[in-house]
Short mmCIF file of C-alpha atoms and ligand atoms in Angstrom, two decimals:
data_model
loop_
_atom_site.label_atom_id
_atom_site.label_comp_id
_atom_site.label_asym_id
_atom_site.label_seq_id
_atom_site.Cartn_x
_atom_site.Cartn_y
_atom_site.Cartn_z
CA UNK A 1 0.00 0.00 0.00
CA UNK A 2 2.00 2.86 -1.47
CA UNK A 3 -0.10 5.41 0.14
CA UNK A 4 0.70 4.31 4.09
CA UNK A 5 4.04 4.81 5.27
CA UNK A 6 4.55 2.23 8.56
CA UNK A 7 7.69 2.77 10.79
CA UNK A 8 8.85 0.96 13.90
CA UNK A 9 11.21 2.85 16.55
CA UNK A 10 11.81 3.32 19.71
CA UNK A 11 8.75 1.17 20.62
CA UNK A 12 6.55 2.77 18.80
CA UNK A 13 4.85 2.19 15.06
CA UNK A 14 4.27 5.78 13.10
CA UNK A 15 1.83 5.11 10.52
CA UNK A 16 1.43 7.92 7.72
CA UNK A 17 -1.50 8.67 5.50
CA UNK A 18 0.87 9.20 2.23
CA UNK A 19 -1.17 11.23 -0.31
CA UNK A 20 -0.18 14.63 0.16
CA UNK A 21 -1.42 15.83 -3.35
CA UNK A 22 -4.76 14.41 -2.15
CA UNK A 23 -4.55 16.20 0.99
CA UNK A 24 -4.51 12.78 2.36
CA UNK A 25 -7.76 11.94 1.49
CA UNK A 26 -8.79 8.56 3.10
CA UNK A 27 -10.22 5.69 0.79
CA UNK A 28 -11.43 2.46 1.44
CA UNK A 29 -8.25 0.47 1.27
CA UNK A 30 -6.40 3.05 3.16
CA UNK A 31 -8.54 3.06 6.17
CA UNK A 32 -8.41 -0.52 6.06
CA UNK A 33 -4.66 -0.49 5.68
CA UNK A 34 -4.55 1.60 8.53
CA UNK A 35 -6.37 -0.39 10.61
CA UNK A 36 -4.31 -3.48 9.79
CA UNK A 37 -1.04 -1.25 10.91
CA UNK A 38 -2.28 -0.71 14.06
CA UNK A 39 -3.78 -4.72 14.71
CA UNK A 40 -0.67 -5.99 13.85
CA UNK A 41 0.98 -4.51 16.65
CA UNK A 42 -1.27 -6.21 18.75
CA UNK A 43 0.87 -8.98 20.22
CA UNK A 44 3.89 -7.14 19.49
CA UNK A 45 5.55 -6.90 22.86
CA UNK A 46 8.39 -4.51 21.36
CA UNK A 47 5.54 -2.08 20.43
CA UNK A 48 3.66 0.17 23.18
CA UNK A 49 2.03 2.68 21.05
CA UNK A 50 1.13 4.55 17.76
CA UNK A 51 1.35 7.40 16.45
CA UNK A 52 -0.95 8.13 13.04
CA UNK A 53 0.20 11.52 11.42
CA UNK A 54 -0.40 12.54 7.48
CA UNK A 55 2.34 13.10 4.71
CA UNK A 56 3.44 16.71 4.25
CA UNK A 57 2.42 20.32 5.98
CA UNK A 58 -0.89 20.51 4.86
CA UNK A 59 -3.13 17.90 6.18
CA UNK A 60 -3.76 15.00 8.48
CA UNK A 61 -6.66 13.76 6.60
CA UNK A 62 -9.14 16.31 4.22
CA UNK A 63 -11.72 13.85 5.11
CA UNK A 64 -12.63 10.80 3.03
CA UNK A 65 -12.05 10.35 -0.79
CA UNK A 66 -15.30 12.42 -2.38
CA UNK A 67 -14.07 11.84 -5.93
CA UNK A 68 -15.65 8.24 -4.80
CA UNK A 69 -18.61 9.23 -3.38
CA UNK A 70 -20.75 9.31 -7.05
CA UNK A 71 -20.60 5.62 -7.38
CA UNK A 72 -21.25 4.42 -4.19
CA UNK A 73 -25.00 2.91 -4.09
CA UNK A 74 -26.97 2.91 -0.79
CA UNK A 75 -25.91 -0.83 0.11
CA UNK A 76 -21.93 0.39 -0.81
CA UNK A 77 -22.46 2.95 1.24
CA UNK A 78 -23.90 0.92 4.25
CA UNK A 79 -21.12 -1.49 4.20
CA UNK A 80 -18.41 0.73 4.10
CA UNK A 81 -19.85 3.01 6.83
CA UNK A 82 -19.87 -0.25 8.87
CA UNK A 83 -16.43 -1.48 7.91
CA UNK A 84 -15.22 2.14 8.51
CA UNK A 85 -16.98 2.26 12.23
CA UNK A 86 -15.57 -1.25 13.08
CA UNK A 87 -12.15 -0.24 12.15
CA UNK A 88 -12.16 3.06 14.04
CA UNK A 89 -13.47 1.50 16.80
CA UNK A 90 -10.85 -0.82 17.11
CA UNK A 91 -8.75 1.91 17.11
CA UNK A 92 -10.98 3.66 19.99
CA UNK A 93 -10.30 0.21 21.74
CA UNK A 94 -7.07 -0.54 20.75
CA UNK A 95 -5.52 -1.73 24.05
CA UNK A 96 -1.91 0.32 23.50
CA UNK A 97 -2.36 3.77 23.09
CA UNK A 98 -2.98 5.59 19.99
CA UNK A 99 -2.21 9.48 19.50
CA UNK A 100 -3.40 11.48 16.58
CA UNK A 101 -0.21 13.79 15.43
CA UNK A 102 -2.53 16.70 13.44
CA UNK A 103 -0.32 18.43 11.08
CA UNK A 104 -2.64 20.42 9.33
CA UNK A 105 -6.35 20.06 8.03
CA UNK A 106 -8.19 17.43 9.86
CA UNK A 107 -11.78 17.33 8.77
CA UNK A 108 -14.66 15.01 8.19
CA UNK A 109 -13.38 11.50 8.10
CA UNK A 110 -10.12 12.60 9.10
CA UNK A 111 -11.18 13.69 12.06
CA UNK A 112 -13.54 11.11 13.06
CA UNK A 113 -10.07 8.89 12.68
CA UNK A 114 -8.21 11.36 15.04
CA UNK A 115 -11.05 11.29 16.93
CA UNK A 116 -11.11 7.46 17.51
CA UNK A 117 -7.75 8.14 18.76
CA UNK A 118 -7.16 8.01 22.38
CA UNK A 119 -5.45 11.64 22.35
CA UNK A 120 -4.83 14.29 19.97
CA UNK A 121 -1.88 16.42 19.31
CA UNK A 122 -2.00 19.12 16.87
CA UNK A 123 0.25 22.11 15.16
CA UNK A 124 -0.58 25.67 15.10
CA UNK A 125 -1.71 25.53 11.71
CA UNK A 126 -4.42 22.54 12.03
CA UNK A 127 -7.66 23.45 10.92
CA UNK A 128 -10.52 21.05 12.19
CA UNK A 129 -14.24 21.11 10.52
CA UNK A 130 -17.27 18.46 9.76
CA UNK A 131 -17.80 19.56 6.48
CA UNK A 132 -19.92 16.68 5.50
CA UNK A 133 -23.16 19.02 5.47
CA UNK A 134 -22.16 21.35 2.87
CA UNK A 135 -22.22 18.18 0.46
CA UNK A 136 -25.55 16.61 1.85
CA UNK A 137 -24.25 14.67 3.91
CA UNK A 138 -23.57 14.00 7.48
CA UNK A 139 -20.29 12.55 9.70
CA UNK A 140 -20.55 8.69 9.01
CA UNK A 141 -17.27 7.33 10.84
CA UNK A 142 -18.89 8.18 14.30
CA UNK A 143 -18.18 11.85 14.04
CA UNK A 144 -21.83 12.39 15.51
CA UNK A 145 -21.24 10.59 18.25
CA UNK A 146 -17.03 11.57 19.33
CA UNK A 147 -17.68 14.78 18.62
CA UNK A 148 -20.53 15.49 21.19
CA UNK A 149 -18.65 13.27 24.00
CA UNK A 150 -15.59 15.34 23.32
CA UNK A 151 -16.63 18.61 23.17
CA UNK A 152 -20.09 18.41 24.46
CA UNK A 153 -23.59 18.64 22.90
CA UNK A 154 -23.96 22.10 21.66
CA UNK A 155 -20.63 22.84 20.85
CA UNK A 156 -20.90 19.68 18.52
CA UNK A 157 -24.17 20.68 16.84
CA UNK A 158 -22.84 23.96 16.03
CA UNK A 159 -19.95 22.57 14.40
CA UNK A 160 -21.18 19.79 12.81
CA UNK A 161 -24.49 21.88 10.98
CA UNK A 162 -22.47 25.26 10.01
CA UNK A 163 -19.64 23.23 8.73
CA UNK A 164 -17.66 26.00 10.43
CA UNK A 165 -13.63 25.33 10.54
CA UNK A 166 -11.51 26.10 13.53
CA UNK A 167 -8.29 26.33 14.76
CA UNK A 168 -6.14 24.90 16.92
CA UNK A 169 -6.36 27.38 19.66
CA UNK A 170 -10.04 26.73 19.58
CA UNK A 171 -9.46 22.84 18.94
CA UNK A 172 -7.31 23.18 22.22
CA UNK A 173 -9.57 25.34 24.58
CA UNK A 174 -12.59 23.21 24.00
CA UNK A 175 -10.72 20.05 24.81
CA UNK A 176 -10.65 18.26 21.31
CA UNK A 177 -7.29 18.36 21.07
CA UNK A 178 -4.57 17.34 23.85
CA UNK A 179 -1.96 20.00 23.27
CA UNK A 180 -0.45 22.51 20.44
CA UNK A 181 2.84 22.42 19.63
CA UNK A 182 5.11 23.98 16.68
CA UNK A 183 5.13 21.61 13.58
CA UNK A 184 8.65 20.40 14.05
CA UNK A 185 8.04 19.32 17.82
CA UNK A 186 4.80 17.06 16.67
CA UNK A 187 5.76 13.54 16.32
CA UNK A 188 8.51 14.35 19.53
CA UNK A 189 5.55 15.51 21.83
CA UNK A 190 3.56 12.35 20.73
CA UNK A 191 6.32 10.25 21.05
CA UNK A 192 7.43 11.77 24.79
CA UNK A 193 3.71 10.79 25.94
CA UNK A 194 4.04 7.56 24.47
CA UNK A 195 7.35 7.00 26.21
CA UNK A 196 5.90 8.22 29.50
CA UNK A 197 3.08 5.72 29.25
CA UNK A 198 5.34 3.04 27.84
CA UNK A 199 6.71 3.48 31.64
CA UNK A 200 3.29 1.98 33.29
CA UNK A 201 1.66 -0.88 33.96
CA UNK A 202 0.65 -2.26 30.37
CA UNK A 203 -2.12 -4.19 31.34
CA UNK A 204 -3.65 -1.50 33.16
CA UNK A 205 -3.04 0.86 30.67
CA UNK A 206 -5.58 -1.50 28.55
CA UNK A 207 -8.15 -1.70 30.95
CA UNK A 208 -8.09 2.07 31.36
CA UNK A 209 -8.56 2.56 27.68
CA UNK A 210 -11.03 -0.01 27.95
CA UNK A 211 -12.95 1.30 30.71
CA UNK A 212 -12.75 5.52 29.89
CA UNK A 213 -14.45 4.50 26.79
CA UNK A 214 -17.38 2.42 27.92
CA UNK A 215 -19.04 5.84 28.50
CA UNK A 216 -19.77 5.65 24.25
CA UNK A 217 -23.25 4.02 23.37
CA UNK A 218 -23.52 2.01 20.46
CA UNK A 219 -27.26 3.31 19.55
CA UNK A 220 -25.73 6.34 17.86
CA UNK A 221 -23.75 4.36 15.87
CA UNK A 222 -26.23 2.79 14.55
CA UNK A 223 -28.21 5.62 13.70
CA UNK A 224 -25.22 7.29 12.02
CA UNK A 225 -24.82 4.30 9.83
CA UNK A 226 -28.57 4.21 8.59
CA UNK A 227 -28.70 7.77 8.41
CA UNK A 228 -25.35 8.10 6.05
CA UNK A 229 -26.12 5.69 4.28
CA UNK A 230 -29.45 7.17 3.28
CA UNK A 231 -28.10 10.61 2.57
CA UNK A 232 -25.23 9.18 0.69
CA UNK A 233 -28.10 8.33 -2.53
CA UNK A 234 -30.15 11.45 -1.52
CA UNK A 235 -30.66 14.20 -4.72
CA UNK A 236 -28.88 16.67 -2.39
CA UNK A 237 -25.94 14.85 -1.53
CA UNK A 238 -25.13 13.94 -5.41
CA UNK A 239 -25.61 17.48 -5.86
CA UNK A 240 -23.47 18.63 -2.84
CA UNK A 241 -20.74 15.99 -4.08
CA UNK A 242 -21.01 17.13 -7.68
CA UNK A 243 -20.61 20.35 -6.81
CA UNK A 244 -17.41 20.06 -4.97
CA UNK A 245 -15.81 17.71 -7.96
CA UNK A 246 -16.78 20.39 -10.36
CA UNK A 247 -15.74 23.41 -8.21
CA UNK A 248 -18.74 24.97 -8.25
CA UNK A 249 -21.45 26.14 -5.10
CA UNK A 250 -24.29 23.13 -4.78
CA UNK A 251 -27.81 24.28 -5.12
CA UNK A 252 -29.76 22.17 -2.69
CA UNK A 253 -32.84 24.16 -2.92
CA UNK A 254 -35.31 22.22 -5.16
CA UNK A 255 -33.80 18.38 -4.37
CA UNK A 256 -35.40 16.11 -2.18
N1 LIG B 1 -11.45 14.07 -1.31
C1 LIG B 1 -10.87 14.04 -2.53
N2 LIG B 1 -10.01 14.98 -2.95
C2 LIG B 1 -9.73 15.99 -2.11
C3 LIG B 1 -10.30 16.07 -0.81
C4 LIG B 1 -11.20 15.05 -0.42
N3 LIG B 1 -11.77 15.02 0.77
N4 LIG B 1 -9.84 17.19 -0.21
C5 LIG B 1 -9.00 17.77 -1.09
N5 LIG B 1 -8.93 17.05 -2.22
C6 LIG B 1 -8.13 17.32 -3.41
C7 LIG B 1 -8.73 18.51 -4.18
O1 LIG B 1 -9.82 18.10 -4.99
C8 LIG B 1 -7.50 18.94 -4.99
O2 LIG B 1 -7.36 18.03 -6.06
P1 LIG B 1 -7.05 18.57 -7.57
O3 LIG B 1 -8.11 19.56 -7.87
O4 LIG B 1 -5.66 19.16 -7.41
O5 LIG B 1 -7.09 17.32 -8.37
C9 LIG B 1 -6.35 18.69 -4.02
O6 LIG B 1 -6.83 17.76 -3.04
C10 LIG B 1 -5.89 19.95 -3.29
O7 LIG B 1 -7.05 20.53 -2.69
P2 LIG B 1 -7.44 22.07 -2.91
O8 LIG B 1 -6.92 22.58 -4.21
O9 LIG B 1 -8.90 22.17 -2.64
O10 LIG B 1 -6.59 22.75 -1.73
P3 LIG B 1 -6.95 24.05 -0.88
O11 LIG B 1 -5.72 24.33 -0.07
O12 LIG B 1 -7.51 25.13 -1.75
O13 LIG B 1 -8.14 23.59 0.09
C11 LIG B 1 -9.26 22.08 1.64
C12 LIG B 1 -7.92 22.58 1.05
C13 LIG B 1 -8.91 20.86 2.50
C14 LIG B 1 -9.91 23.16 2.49
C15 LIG B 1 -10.21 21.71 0.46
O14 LIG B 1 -9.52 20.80 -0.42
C16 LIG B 1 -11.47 21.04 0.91
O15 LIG B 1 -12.44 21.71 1.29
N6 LIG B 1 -11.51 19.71 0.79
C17 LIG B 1 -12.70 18.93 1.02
C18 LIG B 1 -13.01 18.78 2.48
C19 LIG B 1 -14.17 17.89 2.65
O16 LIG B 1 -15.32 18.22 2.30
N7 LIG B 1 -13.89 16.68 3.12
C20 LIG B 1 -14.82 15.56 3.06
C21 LIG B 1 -15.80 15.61 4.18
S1 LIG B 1 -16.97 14.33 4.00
C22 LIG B 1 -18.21 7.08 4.40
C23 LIG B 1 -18.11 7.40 5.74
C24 LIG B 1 -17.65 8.62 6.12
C25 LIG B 1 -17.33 9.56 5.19
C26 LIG B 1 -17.41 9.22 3.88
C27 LIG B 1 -17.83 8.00 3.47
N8 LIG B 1 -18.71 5.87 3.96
C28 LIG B 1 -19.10 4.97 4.88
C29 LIG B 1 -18.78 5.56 2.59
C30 LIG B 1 -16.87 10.84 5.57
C31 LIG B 1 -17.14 11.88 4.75
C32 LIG B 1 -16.27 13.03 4.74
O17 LIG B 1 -15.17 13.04 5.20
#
């Protein structure tokens, strides 16, 4: 998989989302990829903890791949917003510890995936937003759901139906992000926590993880899934798609 970059060091696996001309857009084999990255370290004893970052200055992840979007059918879109919510919440459960390095644009899916990360370090220039609205659609890798927990309810709904950006400051002062560092002190801050945690007890490290995140209901999920999927064949969302593929402003007013 030429666009995931997988390193081992110092105990720890750095995976990179390699598609910087893309702004490291995630597909379907890449989030798959990525989730087989982070299993495999599993029963790795020389590995405590990951780091996911994206290629480049730019972005993390600019969400997933719309350029795919047109063909997906309702069923397509069903099973991949399942495959995608089982993967990312392995990573949410992933018994080592899994930090989010955000070096730049982190929106829709790409920041449900930093989201399902146990912690989230960002640069000064990150830039986090759900645009999934302004194409019809809404968050279907359990942005809904993350989002509110981390940052509470109405913060959440007025990100997630203006569409709104923000910063990192912002990112930082509402508690979706861990800490903000300079870009060329990113992976080093991830990897110092890492190293701190690498320190304690391993198997209670995995029943913390286990244990802060039982406070996440599964109902919502479901109800993200059924409700993306829906959208994703909806008038408005082709046109919201279209219109972002053609570089143009949609027109939702007379769809359905
Ligand atoms: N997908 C595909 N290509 C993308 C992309 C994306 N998400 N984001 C950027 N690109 C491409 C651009 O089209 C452009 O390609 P070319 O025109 O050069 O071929 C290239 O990356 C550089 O982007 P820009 O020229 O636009 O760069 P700017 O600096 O001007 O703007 C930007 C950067 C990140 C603000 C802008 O590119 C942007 O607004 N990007 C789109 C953001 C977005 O709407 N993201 C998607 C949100 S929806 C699913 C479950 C969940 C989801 C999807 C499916 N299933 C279960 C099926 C989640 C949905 C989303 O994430």
């Amino acid at each position: 998989m030429n666009d995931l970059t997988v390193k081992d060091e110092k105990g720890l696996r750095v995976i990179t989302i390699n598609r910087p001309k893309a702004m490291n857009a995630l597909n379907a084999p890449l989030i798959r990829a990525i989730g087989e990255a982070c299993q495999a370290t599993k029963d790795d004893a020389t590995i405590h903890g990951i780091i996911i970052t994206g290629a480049g200055d730019k972005a993390f992840a600019a969400g997933a791949d719309i350029k795919g979007f047109p063909e997906l059918s309702q069923e397509d879109a069903i099973q991949l917003s399942r495959e995608g919510h089982e993967i990312f919440t392995d990573i949410e459960n992933f018994p080592k510890p899994v930090i989010a390095a955000i070096n730049g644009y982190a929106l829709g899916g790409g920041l449900e995936l930093a989201m399902s990360c146990h912690m989230r370090i960002a640069t000064e220039n990150a830039m986090f937003g759900m645009p999934e609205v302004k194409l019809g659609l809404i968050p279907g890798y359990g942005g809904t759901q993350r989002l509110a927990h981390l940052i509470g309810k109405a913060k959440a709904m007025e990100f997630i139906l203006t569409a709104n950006m923000m910063d990192a400051r912002e990112a930082y002062r509402l508690g979706l992000v861990n800490e903000v560092v300079g870009s060329e002190a990113l992976v080093a801050k991830a990897e110092e926590l890492l190293q701190t945690i690498a320190k304690r007890g391993p198997l209670a490290i995995s029943h913390a993880i286990k244990n802060i995140n039982l406070s996440v209901t599964d109902q919502g999920f479901e109800s993200e899934i059924s409700s993306f999927a829906k959208l994703m064949v909806s008038d408005q969302a082709r046109e919201g798609v279209a219109a972002f593929i053609e570089k143009r402003k949609p027109d939702f007013k007379k769809l359905s």
